PDB file of C-alpha atoms in Angstrom:
ATOM      1  CA  MET O   1      65.528 -11.760 -14.079  1.00 73.00           C
ATOM      2  CA  THR O   2      67.904 -10.130 -17.488  1.00 82.00           C
ATOM      3  CA  SER O   3      66.406  -6.691 -18.969  1.00 92.00           C
ATOM      4  CA  ILE O   4      65.753  -6.914 -22.733  1.00 96.00           C
ATOM      5  CA  TYR O   5      68.085  -3.822 -22.320  1.00 95.00           C
ATOM      6  CA  ASP O   6      71.137  -5.602 -21.409  1.00 94.00           C
ATOM      7  CA  ARG O   7      71.150  -7.895 -24.028  1.00 95.00           C
ATOM      8  CA  THR O   8      71.444  -6.035 -27.151  1.00 95.00           C
ATOM      9  CA  ASP O   9      72.369  -9.037 -29.054  1.00 93.00           C
ATOM     10  CA  ILE O  10      68.851 -10.460 -28.887  1.00 96.00           C
ATOM     11  CA  TYR O  11      67.303  -6.519 -28.850  1.00 96.00           C
ATOM     12  CA  ASP O  12      68.530  -5.690 -32.321  1.00 95.00           C
ATOM     13  CA  LEU O  13      67.616  -9.456 -33.579  1.00 94.00           C
ATOM     14  CA  PHE O  14      64.794  -7.042 -35.313  1.00 93.00           C
ATOM     15  CA  ASN O  15      66.243  -4.570 -37.068  1.00 92.00           C
ATOM     16  CA  ASN O  16      67.522  -5.037 -40.581  1.00 90.00           C
ATOM     17  CA  THR O  17      67.804  -2.725 -43.871  1.00 90.00           C
ATOM     18  CA  LYS O  18      64.002  -2.665 -44.469  1.00 92.00           C
ATOM     19  CA  SER O  19      63.733  -1.422 -40.940  1.00 93.00           C
ATOM     20  CA  ASP O  20      66.171   1.385 -41.529  1.00 94.00           C
ATOM     21  CA  GLU O  21      64.373   2.281 -44.801  1.00 96.00           C
ATOM     22  CA  ASP O  22      61.039   2.571 -42.987  1.00 97.00           C
ATOM     23  CA  MET O  23      62.390   4.883 -40.105  1.00 97.00           C
ATOM     24  CA  LYS O  24      64.266   7.088 -42.440  1.00 97.00           C
ATOM     25  CA  ARG O  25      60.914   7.429 -44.453  1.00 97.00           C
ATOM     26  CA  HIS O  26      58.715   7.971 -41.338  1.00 98.00           C
ATOM     27  CA  TRP O  27      61.116  10.476 -40.387  1.00 98.00           C
ATOM     28  CA  GLN O  28      61.137  11.908 -43.844  1.00 97.00           C
ATOM     29  CA  VAL O  29      57.158  12.237 -44.020  1.00 97.00           C
ATOM     30  CA  LEU O  30      56.828  13.793 -40.291  1.00 97.00           C
ATOM     31  CA  LEU O  31      59.658  16.360 -40.145  1.00 97.00           C
ATOM     32  CA  LYS O  32      58.515  17.600 -43.903  1.00 95.00           C
ATOM     33  CA  ASP O  33      58.499  21.575 -43.930  1.00 94.00           C
ATOM     34  CA  LYS O  34      59.447  21.334 -40.266  1.00 97.00           C
ATOM     35  CA  ASN O  35      62.509  23.760 -39.694  1.00 96.00           C
ATOM     36  CA  ILE O  36      64.400  20.882 -37.682  1.00 98.00           C
ATOM     37  CA  LYS O  37      68.408  20.686 -37.470  1.00 97.00           C
ATOM     38  CA  ARG O  38      69.387  19.323 -34.638  1.00 98.00           C
ATOM     39  CA  ILE O  39      67.448  16.161 -32.661  1.00 98.00           C
ATOM     40  CA  LEU O  40      68.325  15.185 -29.129  1.00 98.00           C
ATOM     41  CA  ASP O  41      66.873  11.583 -28.774  1.00 98.00           C
ATOM     42  CA  VAL O  42      66.935  11.014 -24.799  1.00 98.00           C
ATOM     43  CA  SER O  43      65.945   7.499 -25.267  1.00 98.00           C
ATOM     44  CA  ILE O  44      68.172   6.408 -27.823  1.00 98.00           C
ATOM     45  CA  GLY O  45      68.525   3.032 -27.197  1.00 97.00           C
ATOM     46  CA  THR O  46      70.424   1.395 -29.743  1.00 97.00           C
ATOM     47  CA  GLY O  47      69.707   3.960 -31.748  1.00 97.00           C
ATOM     48  CA  ASN O  48      67.404   1.700 -34.400  1.00 96.00           C
ATOM     49  CA  LEU O  49      64.493   4.343 -34.876  1.00 97.00           C
ATOM     50  CA  SER O  50      66.480   7.680 -34.504  1.00 97.00           C
ATOM     51  CA  LEU O  51      69.711   6.363 -36.410  1.00 97.00           C
ATOM     52  CA  PRO O  52      68.290   6.842 -40.105  1.00 96.00           C
ATOM     53  CA  ILE O  53      67.653  11.051 -38.693  1.00 97.00           C
ATOM     54  CA  VAL O  54      71.151  11.140 -39.738  1.00 97.00           C
ATOM     55  CA  GLN O  55      71.098  10.492 -43.491  1.00 95.00           C
ATOM     56  CA  MET O  56      68.586  13.594 -44.022  1.00 96.00           C
ATOM     57  CA  GLY O  57      71.362  15.537 -42.959  1.00 95.00           C
ATOM     58  CA  ILE O  58      69.954  16.289 -39.502  1.00 97.00           C
ATOM     59  CA  GLU O  59      72.451  16.488 -36.162  1.00 97.00           C
ATOM     60  CA  LEU O  60      71.605  13.668 -33.690  1.00 98.00           C
ATOM     61  CA  ASP O  61      72.354  13.101 -30.622  1.00 98.00           C
ATOM     62  CA  GLY O  62      71.387  10.957 -27.963  1.00 98.00           C
ATOM     63  CA  SER O  63      70.872  10.158 -24.251  1.00 98.00           C
ATOM     64  CA  ASP O  64      69.765   6.960 -22.521  1.00 98.00           C
ATOM     65  CA  ILE O  65      70.117   5.088 -19.296  1.00 97.00           C
ATOM     66  CA  SER O  66      71.124   1.896 -20.456  1.00 97.00           C
ATOM     67  CA  LYS O  67      75.099   1.843 -20.699  1.00 96.00           C
ATOM     68  CA  ASN O  68      74.653  -1.269 -22.588  1.00 96.00           C
ATOM     69  CA  MET O  69      72.525   0.143 -25.236  1.00 97.00           C
ATOM     70  CA  LEU O  70      74.312   3.490 -25.256  1.00 98.00           C
ATOM     71  CA  GLU O  71      77.640   1.243 -26.514  1.00 97.00           C
ATOM     72  CA  ARG O  72      75.845  -0.613 -28.639  1.00 97.00           C
ATOM     73  CA  CYS O  73      74.275   2.533 -30.029  1.00 97.00           C
ATOM     74  CA  LYS O  74      78.101   3.564 -30.446  1.00 97.00           C
ATOM     75  CA  ASP O  75      79.315   0.732 -32.372  1.00 96.00           C
ATOM     76  CA  LYS O  76      76.536   1.171 -34.682  1.00 96.00           C
ATOM     77  CA  SER O  77      77.066   4.837 -35.268  1.00 96.00           C
ATOM     78  CA  LYS O  78      80.817   4.003 -35.954  1.00 95.00           C
ATOM     79  CA  GLU O  79      80.037   1.335 -38.552  1.00 94.00           C
ATOM     80  CA  LYS O  80      77.910   4.061 -40.514  1.00 93.00           C
ATOM     81  CA  GLY O  81      80.499   6.882 -40.225  1.00 94.00           C
ATOM     82  CA  TYR O  82      78.341   9.077 -38.006  1.00 94.00           C
ATOM     83  CA  ASN O  83      79.778  11.225 -35.206  1.00 89.00           C
ATOM     84  CA  LEU O  84      76.689  10.907 -32.276  1.00 94.00           C
ATOM     85  CA  ARG O  85      77.484  12.736 -28.946  1.00 96.00           C
ATOM     86  CA  LEU O  86      76.011  10.405 -26.517  1.00 98.00           C
ATOM     87  CA  THR O  87      74.889  10.929 -22.856  1.00 98.00           C
ATOM     88  CA  GLN O  88      74.485   7.853 -20.267  1.00 98.00           C
ATOM     89  CA  CYS O  89      71.586   9.443 -18.006  1.00 97.00           C
ATOM     90  CA  ASP O  90      68.040   9.271 -16.932  1.00 98.00           C
ATOM     91  CA  PHE O  91      65.311  11.055 -18.489  1.00 98.00           C
ATOM     92  CA  ARG O  92      64.050  12.370 -15.649  1.00 97.00           C
ATOM     93  CA  LYS O  93      66.673  14.099 -14.848  1.00 97.00           C
ATOM     94  CA  LEU O  94      67.950  15.543 -17.944  1.00 97.00           C
ATOM     95  CA  ASP O  95      68.819  18.965 -16.893  1.00 93.00           C
ATOM     96  CA  GLU O  96      72.071  17.724 -14.393  1.00 95.00           C
ATOM     97  CA  THR O  97      73.572  16.181 -17.223  1.00 96.00           C
ATOM     98  CA  ILE O  98      72.661  18.602 -20.745  1.00 97.00           C
ATOM     99  CA  ILE O  99      73.183  21.951 -21.136  1.00 93.00           C
ATOM    100  CA  ASP O 100      72.246  22.149 -24.621  1.00 96.00           C
ATOM    101  CA  LYS O 101      68.904  23.332 -26.706  1.00 97.00           C
ATOM    102  CA  TYR O 102      67.377  21.470 -29.381  1.00 98.00           C
ATOM    103  CA  ASP O 103      65.030  21.775 -32.399  1.00 98.00           C
ATOM    104  CA  CYS O 104      63.429  18.843 -31.598  1.00 98.00           C
ATOM    105  CA  VAL O 105      63.751  16.866 -28.240  1.00 98.00           C
ATOM    106  CA  ALA O 106      62.091  13.390 -28.722  1.00 98.00           C
ATOM    107  CA  SER O 107      61.441  10.255 -27.298  1.00 98.00           C
ATOM    108  CA  THR O 108      61.546   7.322 -29.342  1.00 98.00           C
ATOM    109  CA  GLY O 109      60.871   3.218 -28.247  1.00 97.00           C
ATOM    110  CA  ASN O 110      57.656   3.513 -26.396  1.00 98.00           C
ATOM    111  CA  SER O 111      60.212   4.656 -23.490  1.00 98.00           C
ATOM    112  CA  LEU O 112      58.025   7.123 -21.627  1.00 98.00           C
ATOM    113  CA  ALA O 113      55.989   4.432 -20.087  1.00 98.00           C
ATOM    114  CA  HIS O 114      58.783   2.724 -18.599  1.00 98.00           C
ATOM    115  CA  VAL O 115      58.015   5.310 -15.592  1.00 98.00           C
ATOM    116  CA  ASN O 116      54.896   5.860 -13.955  1.00 97.00           C
ATOM    117  CA  ASN O 117      52.535   8.499 -15.233  1.00 96.00           C
ATOM    118  CA  SER O 118      53.056  11.188 -12.352  1.00 95.00           C
ATOM    119  CA  GLU O 119      57.285  10.875 -13.503  1.00 97.00           C
ATOM    120  CA  LEU O 120      55.945  10.713 -16.940  1.00 97.00           C
ATOM    121  CA  LEU O 121      55.228  14.445 -16.743  1.00 97.00           C
ATOM    122  CA  LYS O 122      58.257  15.131 -15.143  1.00 97.00           C
ATOM    123  CA  VAL O 123      60.065  14.108 -17.763  1.00 98.00           C
ATOM    124  CA  LEU O 124      58.167  15.888 -20.413  1.00 98.00           C
ATOM    125  CA  GLU O 125      58.909  19.252 -18.519  1.00 98.00           C
ATOM    126  CA  GLN O 126      62.568  17.908 -18.614  1.00 98.00           C
ATOM    127  CA  MET O 127      62.349  17.747 -22.161  1.00 98.00           C
ATOM    128  CA  ASP O 128      60.725  20.470 -22.876  1.00 98.00           C
ATOM    129  CA  SER O 129      63.714  22.380 -20.771  1.00 98.00           C
ATOM    130  CA  LEU O 130      66.086  21.574 -24.120  1.00 98.00           C
ATOM    131  CA  VAL O 131      63.762  22.651 -26.686  1.00 98.00           C
ATOM    132  CA  GLU O 132      64.447  25.671 -28.461  1.00 97.00           C
ATOM    133  CA  LYS O 133      61.751  28.280 -28.517  1.00 95.00           C
ATOM    134  CA  GLU O 134      59.639  27.569 -31.360  1.00 96.00           C
ATOM    135  CA  GLY O 135      61.193  23.939 -31.463  1.00 98.00           C
ATOM    136  CA  TYR O 136      59.312  20.692 -30.760  1.00 98.00           C
ATOM    137  CA  ILE O 137      58.646  17.581 -28.601  1.00 98.00           C
ATOM    138  CA  TYR O 138      58.365  14.366 -30.605  1.00 98.00           C
ATOM    139  CA  LEU O 139      57.448  11.003 -28.887  1.00 98.00           C
ATOM    140  CA  ASP O 140      56.028   7.435 -30.094  1.00 98.00           C
ATOM    141  CA  THR O 141      54.178   5.172 -27.700  1.00 98.00           C
ATOM    142  CA  ARG O 142      52.278   1.868 -28.052  1.00 98.00           C
ATOM    143  CA  ASN O 143      48.544   2.747 -28.043  1.00 98.00           C
ATOM    144  CA  TRP O 144      48.304   2.117 -24.388  1.00 98.00           C
ATOM    145  CA  ASP O 145      44.490   3.330 -24.888  1.00 98.00           C
ATOM    146  CA  LYS O 146      44.143   0.583 -26.818  1.00 97.00           C
ATOM    147  CA  ILE O 147      45.364  -1.783 -25.235  1.00 98.00           C
ATOM    148  CA  LEU O 148      43.420  -1.432 -21.795  1.00 97.00           C
ATOM    149  CA  ARG O 149      40.357  -1.001 -23.579  1.00 97.00           C
ATOM    150  CA  ASP O 150      40.844  -4.750 -25.373  1.00 97.00           C
ATOM    151  CA  ARG O 151      42.729  -6.552 -22.677  1.00 97.00           C
ATOM    152  CA  ASN O 152      44.552  -8.403 -25.473  1.00 97.00           C
ATOM    153  CA  ARG O 153      47.199 -10.854 -23.586  1.00 97.00           C
ATOM    154  CA  PHE O 154      49.390 -12.059 -26.810  1.00 97.00           C
ATOM    155  CA  TYR O 155      51.043 -10.318 -29.102  1.00 95.00           C
ATOM    156  CA  LEU O 156      52.949 -11.461 -32.067  1.00 94.00           C
ATOM    157  CA  TYR O 157      55.495 -10.771 -34.247  1.00 94.00           C
ATOM    158  CA  ASN O 158      56.300 -12.019 -38.105  1.00 94.00           C
ATOM    159  CA  PRO O 159      59.726 -14.576 -37.556  1.00 96.00           C
ATOM    160  CA  VAL O 160      62.935 -13.460 -38.575  1.00 94.00           C
ATOM    161  CA  PHE O 161      65.843 -15.166 -40.371  1.00 94.00           C
ATOM    162  CA  LYS O 162      69.247 -15.159 -39.646  1.00 91.00           C
ATOM    163  CA  GLU O 163      71.259 -17.517 -41.640  1.00 89.00           C
ATOM    164  CA  ASP O 164      70.062 -20.828 -41.082  1.00 93.00           C
ATOM    165  CA  GLU O 165      68.085 -19.834 -37.743  1.00 96.00           C
ATOM    166  CA  ARG O 166      64.498 -18.796 -37.636  1.00 97.00           C
ATOM    167  CA  ILE O 167      63.530 -16.552 -34.413  1.00 97.00           C
ATOM    168  CA  ASN O 168      60.155 -16.406 -33.266  1.00 97.00           C
ATOM    169  CA  LEU O 169      58.917 -13.968 -30.568  1.00 98.00           C
ATOM    170  CA  VAL O 170      55.712 -13.622 -28.802  1.00 97.00           C
ATOM    171  CA  GLN O 171      55.118 -11.236 -25.771  1.00 98.00           C
ATOM    172  CA  VAL O 172      52.621 -11.949 -22.910  1.00 98.00           C
ATOM    173  CA  TRP O 173      51.014  -9.253 -21.057  1.00 98.00           C
ATOM    174  CA  ASP O 174      49.803 -10.016 -17.365  1.00 98.00           C
ATOM    175  CA  TYR O 175      47.392  -6.712 -16.189  1.00 98.00           C
ATOM    176  CA  ASN O 176      48.518  -6.187 -12.852  1.00 98.00           C
ATOM    177  CA  LEU O 177      46.468  -4.811  -9.712  1.00 97.00           C
ATOM    178  CA  ASN O 178      48.279  -1.516  -9.254  1.00 95.00           C
ATOM    179  CA  ASN O 179      47.401  -0.964 -13.364  1.00 95.00           C
ATOM    180  CA  SER O 180      51.251  -1.714 -14.742  1.00 98.00           C
ATOM    181  CA  ILE O 181      51.393  -4.501 -17.282  1.00 98.00           C
ATOM    182  CA  THR O 182      54.469  -6.903 -17.059  1.00 98.00           C
ATOM    183  CA  PHE O 183      55.555  -7.586 -20.505  1.00 98.00           C
ATOM    184  CA  ASN O 184      56.684 -11.078 -20.557  1.00 97.00           C
ATOM    185  CA  LEU O 185      59.278 -11.385 -23.725  1.00 98.00           C
ATOM    186  CA  LEU O 186      59.426 -14.667 -25.170  1.00 97.00           C
ATOM    187  CA  TYR O 187      62.261 -15.479 -27.724  1.00 98.00           C
ATOM    188  CA  THR O 188      62.849 -19.166 -29.477  1.00 98.00           C
ATOM    189  CA  PHE O 189      65.197 -19.851 -32.183  1.00 98.00           C
ATOM    190  CA  GLU O 190      64.612 -23.012 -34.635  1.00 98.00           C
ATOM    191  CA  LYS O 191      66.870 -24.901 -36.567  1.00 97.00           C
ATOM    192  CA  ASP O 192      65.357 -27.885 -39.045  1.00 94.00           C
ATOM    193  CA  ASN O 193      62.198 -26.775 -37.661  1.00 92.00           C
ATOM    194  CA  LYS O 194      63.576 -27.980 -33.706  1.00 97.00           C
ATOM    195  CA  ILE O 195      63.788 -25.199 -30.851  1.00 97.00           C
ATOM    196  CA  VAL O 196      67.500 -24.977 -29.997  1.00 97.00           C
ATOM    197  CA  GLN O 197      67.478 -22.072 -27.971  1.00 97.00           C
ATOM    198  CA  ARG O 198      65.388 -20.067 -25.618  1.00 97.00           C
ATOM    199  CA  GLU O 199      65.716 -16.241 -23.868  1.00 97.00           C
ATOM    200  CA  TYR O 200      62.918 -15.003 -21.612  1.00 97.00           C
ATOM    201  CA  PHE O 201      62.687 -11.191 -20.269  1.00 97.00           C
ATOM    202  CA  GLU O 202      60.327  -9.265 -18.163  1.00 97.00           C
ATOM    203  CA  GLU O 203      59.721  -5.735 -18.619  1.00 97.00           C
ATOM    204  CA  LEU O 204      57.544  -3.225 -16.452  1.00 98.00           C
ATOM    205  CA  TYR O 205      55.358  -0.724 -18.069  1.00 98.00           C
ATOM    206  CA  TYR O 206      52.814   2.004 -16.662  1.00 98.00           C
ATOM    207  CA  PRO O 207      50.122   2.554 -19.602  1.00 98.00           C
ATOM    208  CA  ILE O 208      49.830   6.215 -21.074  1.00 97.00           C
ATOM    209  CA  SER O 209      46.597   8.049 -21.823  1.00 97.00           C
ATOM    210  CA  ARG O 210      46.847   9.990 -24.961  1.00 97.00           C
ATOM    211  CA  ASP O 211      44.606  12.560 -23.123  1.00 97.00           C
ATOM    212  CA  ILE O 212      47.136  13.020 -20.257  1.00 97.00           C
ATOM    213  CA  ILE O 213      50.226  13.353 -22.810  1.00 98.00           C
ATOM    214  CA  ILE O 214      47.994  16.226 -24.793  1.00 98.00           C
ATOM    215  CA  GLU O 215      47.222  18.307 -21.924  1.00 98.00           C
ATOM    216  CA  LYS O 216      50.755  18.054 -20.516  1.00 98.00           C
ATOM    217  CA  LEU O 217      52.207  19.467 -23.846  1.00 98.00           C
ATOM    218  CA  LYS O 218      48.957  22.053 -23.935  1.00 98.00           C
ATOM    219  CA  ASN O 219      49.820  23.335 -20.419  1.00 98.00           C
ATOM    220  CA  LEU O 220      53.816  23.389 -21.328  1.00 98.00           C
ATOM    221  CA  GLY O 221      52.893  26.233 -24.132  1.00 97.00           C
ATOM    222  CA  TYR O 222      53.015  23.631 -27.201  1.00 98.00           C
ATOM    223  CA  GLU O 223      50.245  24.100 -29.775  1.00 91.00           C
ATOM    224  CA  SER O 224      50.275  22.297 -33.620  1.00 93.00           C
ATOM    225  CA  ILE O 225      49.849  18.942 -32.083  1.00 98.00           C
ATOM    226  CA  GLU O 226      50.093  15.944 -34.883  1.00 97.00           C
ATOM    227  CA  ILE O 227      48.893  12.796 -33.867  1.00 97.00           C
ATOM    228  CA  SER O 228      50.259   9.912 -36.547  1.00 97.00           C
ATOM    229  CA  PRO O 229      49.799   6.517 -36.452  1.00 97.00           C
ATOM    230  CA  PHE O 230      53.513   4.421 -36.198  1.00 97.00           C
ATOM    231  CA  PRO O 231      55.261   5.129 -38.495  1.00 97.00           C
ATOM    232  CA  ALA O 232      53.980   8.031 -40.075  1.00 96.00           C
ATOM    233  CA  PHE O 233      53.575   7.171 -43.878  1.00 96.00           C
ATOM    234  CA  LEU O 234      50.844   4.838 -42.919  1.00 95.00           C
ATOM    235  CA  GLU O 235      47.566   5.537 -44.797  1.00 90.00           C
ATOM    236  CA  GLY O 236      44.351   5.123 -44.007  1.00 91.00           C
ATOM    237  CA  VAL O 237      45.357   3.520 -40.287  1.00 93.00           C
ATOM    238  CA  ASP O 238      42.650   5.391 -37.719  1.00 93.00           C
ATOM    239  CA  ILE O 239      44.458   6.810 -34.385  1.00 92.00           C
ATOM    240  CA  HIS O 240      42.218   4.899 -32.245  1.00 92.00           C
ATOM    241  CA  SER O 241      42.564   1.549 -33.445  1.00 94.00           C
ATOM    242  CA  CYS O 242      46.310   1.441 -34.553  1.00 96.00           C
ATOM    243  CA  ASP O 243      49.017  -0.297 -32.288  1.00 96.00           C
ATOM    244  CA  TRP O 244      51.320   2.632 -32.426  1.00 97.00           C
ATOM    245  CA  TYR O 245      51.103   6.240 -32.898  1.00 98.00           C
ATOM    246  CA  CYS O 246      53.520   9.188 -32.595  1.00 98.00           C
ATOM    247  CA  ILE O 247      52.945  12.757 -31.361  1.00 98.00           C
ATOM    248  CA  ILE O 248      54.839  15.699 -32.492  1.00 98.00           C
ATOM    249  CA  ALA O 249      54.055  19.186 -30.978  1.00 98.00           C
ATOM    250  CA  LYS O 250      55.707  22.732 -31.651  1.00 98.00           C
ATOM    251  CA  LYS O 251      56.274  25.309 -28.358  1.00 96.00           C
ATOM    252  CA  SER O 252      54.524  28.857 -29.398  1.00 89.00           C
TER     253      SER O 252
END
């Protein structure tokens, strides 16, 4: 089964000017009054979630395990006139490839759930090793506590329109016996109210308890741990009921 991360043409279909503006606003709210000038995104993908940081005058570097995603990110950054340093590496082995330290080390795009919980703790340690003194760790993730509590199987996205096509995405979640969840990603492309193309992908995730993340950050010496809905500008949203949330924590 082909991974969605090997099909950047499909992966980027739901990225547009509005989503870029929303992400810039997210970072403006999140980073307000924080002394952050350099950020490393260790799961940068094609850059959808972190490229808007550059518009704020912040230096951005990125890494990812996927060569295809990094190539697409490189093309997009060049189109925008950005000069990013991009490195292909596994975020479980950051210290084998990246030697710089940053004001903030981030993992965007719900990426931490691609590894099991024991590996997740090692990833946070790897991220911490690249954080400057009094720097920050940032992550965003699906609300896995809510997913496991509600056990819904279907997650629907609003359609997008490209020229004369309507593109639909529905996710069907299979809850596995080993506590992992298989995401079945179903894309349909419509013209004249008829489906003319279908794309199907499977991705495996390991749900992460928010308590596990918070406990590990505290053990690593992080304080001032802020938990917000994702994106961070959402108001009046309960952190326990939102679909996504983000965490930013300061190293003591």
